[in-house]
Tab-separated table of C-alpha atoms in Angstrom:
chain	number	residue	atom	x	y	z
A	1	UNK	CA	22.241	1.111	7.357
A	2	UNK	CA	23.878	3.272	9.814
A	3	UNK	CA	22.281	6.583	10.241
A	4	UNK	CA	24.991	7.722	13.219
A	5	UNK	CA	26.123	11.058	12.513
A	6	UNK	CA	29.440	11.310	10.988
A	7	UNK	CA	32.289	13.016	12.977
A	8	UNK	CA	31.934	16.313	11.041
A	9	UNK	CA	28.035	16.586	11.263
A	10	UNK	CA	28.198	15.984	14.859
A	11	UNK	CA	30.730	19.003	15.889
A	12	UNK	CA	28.069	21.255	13.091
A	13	UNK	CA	25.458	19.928	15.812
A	14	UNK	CA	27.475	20.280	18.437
A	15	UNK	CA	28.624	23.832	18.004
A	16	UNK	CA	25.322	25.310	15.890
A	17	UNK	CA	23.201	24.172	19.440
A	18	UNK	CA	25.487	25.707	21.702
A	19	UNK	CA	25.573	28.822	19.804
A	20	UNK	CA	22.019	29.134	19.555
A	21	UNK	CA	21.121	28.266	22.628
A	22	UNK	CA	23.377	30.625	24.181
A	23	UNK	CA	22.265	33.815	21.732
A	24	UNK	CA	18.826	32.549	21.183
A	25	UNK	CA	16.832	32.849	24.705
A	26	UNK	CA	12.810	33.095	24.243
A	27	UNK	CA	13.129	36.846	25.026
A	28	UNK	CA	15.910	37.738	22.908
A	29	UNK	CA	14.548	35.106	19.592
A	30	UNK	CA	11.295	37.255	19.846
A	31	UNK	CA	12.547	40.202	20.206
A	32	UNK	CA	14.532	39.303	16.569
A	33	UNK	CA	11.864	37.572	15.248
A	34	UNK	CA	8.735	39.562	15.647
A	35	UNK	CA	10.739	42.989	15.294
A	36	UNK	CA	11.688	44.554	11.717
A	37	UNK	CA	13.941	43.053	9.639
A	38	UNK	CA	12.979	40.150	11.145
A	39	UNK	CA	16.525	38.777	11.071
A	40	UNK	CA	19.864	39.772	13.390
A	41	UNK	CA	22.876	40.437	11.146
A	42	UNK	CA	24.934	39.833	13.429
A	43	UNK	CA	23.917	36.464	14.328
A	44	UNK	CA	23.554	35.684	10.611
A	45	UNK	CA	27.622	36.408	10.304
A	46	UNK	CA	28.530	34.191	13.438
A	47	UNK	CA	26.728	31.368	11.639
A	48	UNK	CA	28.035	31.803	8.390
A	49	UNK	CA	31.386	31.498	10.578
A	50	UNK	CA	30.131	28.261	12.066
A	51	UNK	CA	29.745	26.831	8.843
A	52	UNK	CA	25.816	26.844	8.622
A	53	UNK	CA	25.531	27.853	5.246
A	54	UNK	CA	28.525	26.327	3.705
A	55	UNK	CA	26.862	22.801	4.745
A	56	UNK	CA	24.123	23.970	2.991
A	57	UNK	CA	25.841	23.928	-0.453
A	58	UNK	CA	27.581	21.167	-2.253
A	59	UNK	CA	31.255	20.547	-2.066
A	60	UNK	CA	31.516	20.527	-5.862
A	61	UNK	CA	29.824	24.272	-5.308
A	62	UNK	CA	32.560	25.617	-2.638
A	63	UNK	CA	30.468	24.312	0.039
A	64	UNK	CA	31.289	21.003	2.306
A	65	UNK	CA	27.789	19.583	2.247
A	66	UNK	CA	24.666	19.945	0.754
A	67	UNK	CA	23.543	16.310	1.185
A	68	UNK	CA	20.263	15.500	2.810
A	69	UNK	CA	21.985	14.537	6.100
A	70	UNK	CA	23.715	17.980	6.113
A	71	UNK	CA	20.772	19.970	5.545
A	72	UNK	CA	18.763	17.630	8.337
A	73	UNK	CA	21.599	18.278	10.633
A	74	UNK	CA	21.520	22.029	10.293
A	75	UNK	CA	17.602	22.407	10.086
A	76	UNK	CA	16.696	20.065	13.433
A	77	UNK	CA	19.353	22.679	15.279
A	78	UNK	CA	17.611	25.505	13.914
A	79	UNK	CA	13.856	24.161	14.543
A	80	UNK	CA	14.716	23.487	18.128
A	81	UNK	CA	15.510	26.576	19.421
A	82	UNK	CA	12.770	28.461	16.939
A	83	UNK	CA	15.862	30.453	15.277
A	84	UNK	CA	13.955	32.821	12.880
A	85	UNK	CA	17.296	33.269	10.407
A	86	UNK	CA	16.202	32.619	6.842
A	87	UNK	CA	18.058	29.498	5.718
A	88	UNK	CA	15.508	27.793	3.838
A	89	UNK	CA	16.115	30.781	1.468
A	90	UNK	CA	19.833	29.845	1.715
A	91	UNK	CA	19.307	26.132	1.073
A	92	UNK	CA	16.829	27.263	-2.550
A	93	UNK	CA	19.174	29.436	-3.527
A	94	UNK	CA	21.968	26.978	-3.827
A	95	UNK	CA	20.402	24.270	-5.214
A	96	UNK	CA	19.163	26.856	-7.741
A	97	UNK	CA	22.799	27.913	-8.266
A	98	UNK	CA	24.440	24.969	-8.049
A	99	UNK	CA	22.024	23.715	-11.043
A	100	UNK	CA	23.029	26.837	-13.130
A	101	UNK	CA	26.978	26.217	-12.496
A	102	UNK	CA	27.020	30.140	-10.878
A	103	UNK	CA	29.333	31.110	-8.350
A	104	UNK	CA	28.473	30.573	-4.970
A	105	UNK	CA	31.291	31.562	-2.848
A	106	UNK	CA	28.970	34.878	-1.612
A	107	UNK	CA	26.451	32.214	-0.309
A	108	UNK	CA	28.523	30.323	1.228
A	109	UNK	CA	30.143	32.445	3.297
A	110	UNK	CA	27.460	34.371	4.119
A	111	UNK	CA	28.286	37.885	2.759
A	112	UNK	CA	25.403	37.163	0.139
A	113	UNK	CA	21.996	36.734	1.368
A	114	UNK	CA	19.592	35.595	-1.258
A	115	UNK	CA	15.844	34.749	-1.352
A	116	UNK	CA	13.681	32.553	-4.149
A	117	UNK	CA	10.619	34.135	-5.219
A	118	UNK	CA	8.491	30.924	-6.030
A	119	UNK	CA	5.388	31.223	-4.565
A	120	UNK	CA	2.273	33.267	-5.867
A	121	UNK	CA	-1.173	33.792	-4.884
A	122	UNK	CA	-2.525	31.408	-7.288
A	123	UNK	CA	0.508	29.222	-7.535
A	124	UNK	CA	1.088	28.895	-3.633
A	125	UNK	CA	3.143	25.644	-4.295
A	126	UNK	CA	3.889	23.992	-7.428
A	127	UNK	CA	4.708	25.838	-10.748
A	128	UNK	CA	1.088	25.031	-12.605
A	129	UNK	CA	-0.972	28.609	-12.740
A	130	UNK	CA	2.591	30.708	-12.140
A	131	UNK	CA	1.609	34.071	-14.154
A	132	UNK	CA	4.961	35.636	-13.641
A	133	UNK	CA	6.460	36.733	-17.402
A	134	UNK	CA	9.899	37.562	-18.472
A	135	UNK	CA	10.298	39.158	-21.714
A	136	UNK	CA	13.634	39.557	-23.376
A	137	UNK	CA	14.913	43.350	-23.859
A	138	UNK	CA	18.525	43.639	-25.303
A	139	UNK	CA	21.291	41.736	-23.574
A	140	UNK	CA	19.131	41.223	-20.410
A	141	UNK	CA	15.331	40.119	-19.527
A	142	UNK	CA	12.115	42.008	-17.599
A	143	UNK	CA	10.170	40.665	-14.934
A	144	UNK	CA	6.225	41.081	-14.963
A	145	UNK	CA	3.672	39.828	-12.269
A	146	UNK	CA	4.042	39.570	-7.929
A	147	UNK	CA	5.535	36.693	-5.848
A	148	UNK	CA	3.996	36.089	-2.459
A	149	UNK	CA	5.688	34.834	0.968
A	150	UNK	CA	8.852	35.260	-0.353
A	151	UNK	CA	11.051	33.940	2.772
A	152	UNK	CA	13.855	36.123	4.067
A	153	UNK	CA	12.806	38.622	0.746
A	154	UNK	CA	13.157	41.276	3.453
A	155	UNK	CA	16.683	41.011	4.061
A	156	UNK	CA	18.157	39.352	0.195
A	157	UNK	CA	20.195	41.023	-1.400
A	158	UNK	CA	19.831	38.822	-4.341
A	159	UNK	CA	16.374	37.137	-5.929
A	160	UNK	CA	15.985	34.628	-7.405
A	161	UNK	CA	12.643	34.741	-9.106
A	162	UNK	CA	11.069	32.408	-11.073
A	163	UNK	CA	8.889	33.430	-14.147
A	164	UNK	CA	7.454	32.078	-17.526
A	165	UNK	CA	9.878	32.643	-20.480
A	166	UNK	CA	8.634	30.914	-23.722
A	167	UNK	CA	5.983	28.654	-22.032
A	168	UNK	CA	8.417	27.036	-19.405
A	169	UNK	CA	9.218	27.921	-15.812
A	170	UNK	CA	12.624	29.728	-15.800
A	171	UNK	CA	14.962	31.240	-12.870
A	172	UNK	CA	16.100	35.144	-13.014
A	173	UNK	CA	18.491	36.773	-10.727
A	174	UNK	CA	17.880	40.518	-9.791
A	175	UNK	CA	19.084	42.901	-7.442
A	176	UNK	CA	17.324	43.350	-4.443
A	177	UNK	CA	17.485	47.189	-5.092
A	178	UNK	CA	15.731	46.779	-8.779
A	179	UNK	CA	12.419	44.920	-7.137
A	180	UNK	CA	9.695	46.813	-5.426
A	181	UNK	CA	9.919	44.516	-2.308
A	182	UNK	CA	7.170	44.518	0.434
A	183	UNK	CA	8.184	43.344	3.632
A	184	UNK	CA	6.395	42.115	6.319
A	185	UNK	CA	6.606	39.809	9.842
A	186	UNK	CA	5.462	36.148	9.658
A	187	UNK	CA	2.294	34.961	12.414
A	188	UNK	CA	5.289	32.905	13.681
A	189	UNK	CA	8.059	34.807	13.619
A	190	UNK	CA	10.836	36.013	11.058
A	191	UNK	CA	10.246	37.803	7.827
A	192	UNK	CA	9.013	37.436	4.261
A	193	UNK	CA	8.004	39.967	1.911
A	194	UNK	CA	5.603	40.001	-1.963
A	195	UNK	CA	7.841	41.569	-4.711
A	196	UNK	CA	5.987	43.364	-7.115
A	197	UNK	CA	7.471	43.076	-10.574
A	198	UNK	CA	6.681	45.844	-13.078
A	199	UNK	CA	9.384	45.309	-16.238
A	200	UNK	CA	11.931	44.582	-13.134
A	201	UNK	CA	15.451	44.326	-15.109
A	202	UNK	CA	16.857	40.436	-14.127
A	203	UNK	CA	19.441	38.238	-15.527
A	204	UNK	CA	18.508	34.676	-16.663
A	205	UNK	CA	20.090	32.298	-14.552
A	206	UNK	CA	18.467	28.963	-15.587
A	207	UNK	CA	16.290	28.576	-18.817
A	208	UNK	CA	13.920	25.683	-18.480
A	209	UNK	CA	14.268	25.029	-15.289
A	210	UNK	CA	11.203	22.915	-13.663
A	211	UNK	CA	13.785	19.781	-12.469
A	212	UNK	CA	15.607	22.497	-11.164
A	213	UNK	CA	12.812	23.722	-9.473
A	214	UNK	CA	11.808	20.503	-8.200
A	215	UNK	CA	14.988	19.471	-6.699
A	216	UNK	CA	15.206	22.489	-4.448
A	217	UNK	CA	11.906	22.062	-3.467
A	218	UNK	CA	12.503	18.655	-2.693
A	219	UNK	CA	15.468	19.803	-0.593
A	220	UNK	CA	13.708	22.395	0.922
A	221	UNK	CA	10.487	19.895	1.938
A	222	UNK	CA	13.127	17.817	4.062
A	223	UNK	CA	14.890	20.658	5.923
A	224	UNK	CA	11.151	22.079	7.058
A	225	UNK	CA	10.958	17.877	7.884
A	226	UNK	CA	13.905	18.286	10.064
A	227	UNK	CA	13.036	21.675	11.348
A	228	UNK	CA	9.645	20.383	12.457
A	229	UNK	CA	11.366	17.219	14.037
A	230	UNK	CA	13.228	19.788	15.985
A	231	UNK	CA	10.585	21.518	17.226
A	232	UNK	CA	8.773	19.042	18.230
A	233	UNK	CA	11.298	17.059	20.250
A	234	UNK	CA	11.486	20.455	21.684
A	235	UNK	CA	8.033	20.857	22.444
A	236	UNK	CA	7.739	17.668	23.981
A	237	UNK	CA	10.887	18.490	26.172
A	238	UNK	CA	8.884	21.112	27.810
A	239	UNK	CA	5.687	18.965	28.016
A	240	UNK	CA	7.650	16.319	30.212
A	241	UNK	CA	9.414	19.334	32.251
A	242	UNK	CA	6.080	20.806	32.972
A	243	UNK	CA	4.351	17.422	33.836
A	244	UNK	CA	6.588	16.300	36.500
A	245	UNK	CA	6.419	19.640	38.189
A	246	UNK	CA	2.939	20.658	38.122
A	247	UNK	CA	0.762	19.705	41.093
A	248	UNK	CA	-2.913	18.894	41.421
A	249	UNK	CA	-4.629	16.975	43.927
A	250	UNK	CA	-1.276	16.726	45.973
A	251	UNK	CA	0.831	15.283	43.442
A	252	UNK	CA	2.616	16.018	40.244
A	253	UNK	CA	0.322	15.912	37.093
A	254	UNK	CA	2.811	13.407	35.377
A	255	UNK	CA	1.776	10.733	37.442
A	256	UNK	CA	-1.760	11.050	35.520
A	257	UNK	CA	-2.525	7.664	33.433
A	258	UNK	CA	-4.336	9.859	30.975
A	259	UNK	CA	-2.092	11.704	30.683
A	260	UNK	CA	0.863	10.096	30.261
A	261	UNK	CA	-0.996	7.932	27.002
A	262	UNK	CA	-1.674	10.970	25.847
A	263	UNK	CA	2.920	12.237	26.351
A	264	UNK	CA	3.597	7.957	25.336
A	265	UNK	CA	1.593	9.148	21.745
A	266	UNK	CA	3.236	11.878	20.926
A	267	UNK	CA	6.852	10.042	21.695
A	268	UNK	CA	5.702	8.018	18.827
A	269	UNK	CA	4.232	10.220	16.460
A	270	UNK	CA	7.924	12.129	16.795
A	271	UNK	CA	9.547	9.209	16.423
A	272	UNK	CA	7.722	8.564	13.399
A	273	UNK	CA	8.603	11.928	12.228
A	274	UNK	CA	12.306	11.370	12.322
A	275	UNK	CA	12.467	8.444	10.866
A	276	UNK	CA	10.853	9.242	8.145
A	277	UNK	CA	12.782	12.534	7.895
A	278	UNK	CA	15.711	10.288	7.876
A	279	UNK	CA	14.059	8.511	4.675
A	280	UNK	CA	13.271	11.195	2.570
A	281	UNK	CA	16.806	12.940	3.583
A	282	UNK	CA	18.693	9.594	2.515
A	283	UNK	CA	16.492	10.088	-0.959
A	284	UNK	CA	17.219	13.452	-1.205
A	285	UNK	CA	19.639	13.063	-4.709
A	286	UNK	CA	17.695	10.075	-6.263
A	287	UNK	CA	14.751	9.239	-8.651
A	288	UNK	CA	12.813	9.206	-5.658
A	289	UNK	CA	13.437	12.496	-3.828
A	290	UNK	CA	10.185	14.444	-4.962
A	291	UNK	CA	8.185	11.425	-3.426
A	292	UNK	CA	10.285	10.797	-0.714
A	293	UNK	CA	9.964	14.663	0.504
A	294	UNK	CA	6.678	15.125	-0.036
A	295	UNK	CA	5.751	11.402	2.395
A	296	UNK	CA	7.677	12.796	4.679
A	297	UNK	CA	6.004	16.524	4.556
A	298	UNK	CA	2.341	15.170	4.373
A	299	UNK	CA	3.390	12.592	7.509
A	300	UNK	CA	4.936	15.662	9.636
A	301	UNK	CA	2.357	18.159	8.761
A	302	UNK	CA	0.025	15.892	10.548
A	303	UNK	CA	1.762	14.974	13.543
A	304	UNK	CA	3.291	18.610	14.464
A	305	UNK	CA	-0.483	19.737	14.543
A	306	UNK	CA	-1.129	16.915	16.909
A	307	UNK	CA	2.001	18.034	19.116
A	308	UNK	CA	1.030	21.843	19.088
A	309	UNK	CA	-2.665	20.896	19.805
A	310	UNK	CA	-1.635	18.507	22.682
A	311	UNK	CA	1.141	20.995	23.834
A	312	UNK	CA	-1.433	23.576	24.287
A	313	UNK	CA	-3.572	21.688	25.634
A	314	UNK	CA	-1.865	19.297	28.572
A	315	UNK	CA	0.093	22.683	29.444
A	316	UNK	CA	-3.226	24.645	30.274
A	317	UNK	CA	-3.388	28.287	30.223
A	318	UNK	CA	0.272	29.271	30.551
A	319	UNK	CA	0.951	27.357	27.249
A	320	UNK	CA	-0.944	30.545	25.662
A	321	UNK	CA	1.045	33.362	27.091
A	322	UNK	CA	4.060	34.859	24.826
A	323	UNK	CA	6.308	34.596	27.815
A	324	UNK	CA	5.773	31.233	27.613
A	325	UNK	CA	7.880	28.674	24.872
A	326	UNK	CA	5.339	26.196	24.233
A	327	UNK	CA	2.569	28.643	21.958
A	328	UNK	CA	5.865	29.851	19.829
A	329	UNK	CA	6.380	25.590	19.218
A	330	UNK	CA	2.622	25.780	18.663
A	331	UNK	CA	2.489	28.783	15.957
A	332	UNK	CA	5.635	27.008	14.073
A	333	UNK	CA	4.989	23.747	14.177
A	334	UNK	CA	1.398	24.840	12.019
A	335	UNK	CA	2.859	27.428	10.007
A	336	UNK	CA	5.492	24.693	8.729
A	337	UNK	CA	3.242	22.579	7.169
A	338	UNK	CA	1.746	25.835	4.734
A	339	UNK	CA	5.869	26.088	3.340
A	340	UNK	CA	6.877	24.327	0.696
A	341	UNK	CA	3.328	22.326	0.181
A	342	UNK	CA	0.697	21.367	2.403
A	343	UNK	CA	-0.319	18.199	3.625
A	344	UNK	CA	-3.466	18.025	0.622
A	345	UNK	CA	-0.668	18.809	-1.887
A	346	UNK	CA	1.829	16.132	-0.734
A	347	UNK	CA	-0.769	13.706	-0.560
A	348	UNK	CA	-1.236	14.694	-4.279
A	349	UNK	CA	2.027	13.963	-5.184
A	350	UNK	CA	2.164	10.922	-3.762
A	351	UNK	CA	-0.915	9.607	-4.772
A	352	UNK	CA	0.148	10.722	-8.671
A	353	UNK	CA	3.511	9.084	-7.973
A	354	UNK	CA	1.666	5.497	-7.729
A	355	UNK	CA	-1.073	5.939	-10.328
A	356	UNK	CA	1.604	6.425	-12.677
């Protein structure tokens, strides 16, 4: 199987790096990131010009990709130069849509921004113990209950909120404006908020909607995959930089045997990473997508902790400053593997997936 990029996905790659590494320097991505909203608009617009979102969406949806490769392609760009711009969000939303048959042209070229309130306190990850409710009331529905780390629910302008109607796990849209939402600043950077539902007026978008549900999250575990791979080949980027120029005993650190067993490890636990990111993005529209994602989550989640710990720990004490790249690598490459499912609940799901 060839898994070159085509022509297309290599100019996205092409342009969506230069782009951010040109507007994203450490100083200016943390002064975004760890600042209210949380987000740049402006930098959200010259994206949506670049394409980012539309090759997050489906062609069949107005968009010009939406396949696992796509989403990889977009998602490695964005995890290697720690952009804090909430397209995960993007990425749930669509799949959400696109499932539903709703318009998406506001998504895809940007002017939308939309969030998915999944997550609750008790429900972190999958839909069993979600205590949202929707009642019906006339022509429309009303939301009771709270979602939790609702990514990029500080700057939506639509939700997407998912809630118990009749027993079964179903999708609502609202307005941003109708939902008491909360906002707050992530430990690593960008924004998320808890919306607090009190008979919050929605629109049903998707009755019955747990395969739904599962394909987005599916899509949603491989572009935090891809993110992650991008981080880390980041991370390790700087390791190497900063081994062949620090000096101890008269000579660069590099030259170290320990040391570089410890760099020849991590090569392979990336490598690992991406190939398997490459497997569960090539599964992404099968029968095997949910199991596919949630190997490659549970295999990642392990390995980025190994390249933040050894990061931190071969730089020294500069790798803990905040003028310093490597602890923002660090704080992501953790807080990725609490989105979307942890490593316990992929392992779960895979282990389910063969006792059946």
């Amino acid at each position: 199987m060839n898994f070159d990029l085509t022509e297309d996905r290599q100019m996205l790659s092409e342009s969506l790096n230069r782009y951010l590494a040109d507007r994203y320097s450490l100083k200016e991505r943390n002064r975004i990131a760890y600042e209210a909203p949380f987000s740049d608009t402006k930098r959200w617009g010259d994206m949506a010009e670049l394409g980012v979102p539309g090759a997050l969406a489906m062609e069949k949806d107005g968009g010009f990709g939406g396949t696992g490769f796509d989403i990889a392609v977009v998602f490695e760009a964005l995890g290697r130069h720690l952009c804090p711009e909430p397209f995960l969000a993007t990425l749930l939303a669509s799949r959400l849509l696109s499932a539903a048959g709703a318009d998406q042209s506001g998504l895809v070229d940007g002017s939308i921004r939309y969030a998915v309130g999944l997550s609750e306190i008790d429900a972190p990850y999958g839909l069993a113990g979600t205590a949202t409710t929707a009642r019906k009331q006339g022509d429309g529905y009303r939301l009771s209950g709270r979602k939790s780390a609702v990514y990029g629910g500080q700057v939506a302008d639509v939700l997407l909120i998912v809630a118990m109607l009749d027993g079964k796990p179903a999708v609502f849209s609202a307005a941003a404006g109708d939902v008491n939402v909360v906002s707050y600043g992530m430990m690593d950077g960008g924004g998320a908020a808890e919306l607090l539902l009190d008979d919050t007026p929605a629109t049903l978008l998707l009755a019955d909607a747990e395969a739904a549900l599962t394909s987005a999250v599916a899509a949603g575990q491989v572009a935090l995959c891809a993110e992650a791979v991008g981080a880390m080949t980041a991370a390790y980027d700087l390791l190497l930089d900063y081994l062949k120029t620090r000096r101890q005993f008269g000579t660069t650190i590099g030259s170290f045997q320990a040391l570089q067993h410890r760099t020849v490890d991590l090569l392979a636990e990336i490598e690992q990473a991406r190939s398997i990111t490459i497997a569960a993005a090539a599964a992404l529209d099968s029968p095997e997508a949910r199991l596919k994602s949630a190997m490659a989550k549970n295999l990642i989640g392990r390995a980025a902790r190994l390249v933040a710990e050894e990061t931190v720990q071969m730089h020294g004490g500069i790798a803990m400053t905040w003028e310093y790249a490597a602890s923002h690598y660090a704080k992501r490459l953790v807080l990725l593997d609490h989105q979307l499912g942890d490593t316990d609940y992929c392992l779960e799901i895979v282990m389910q997936s063969y006792a059946a």
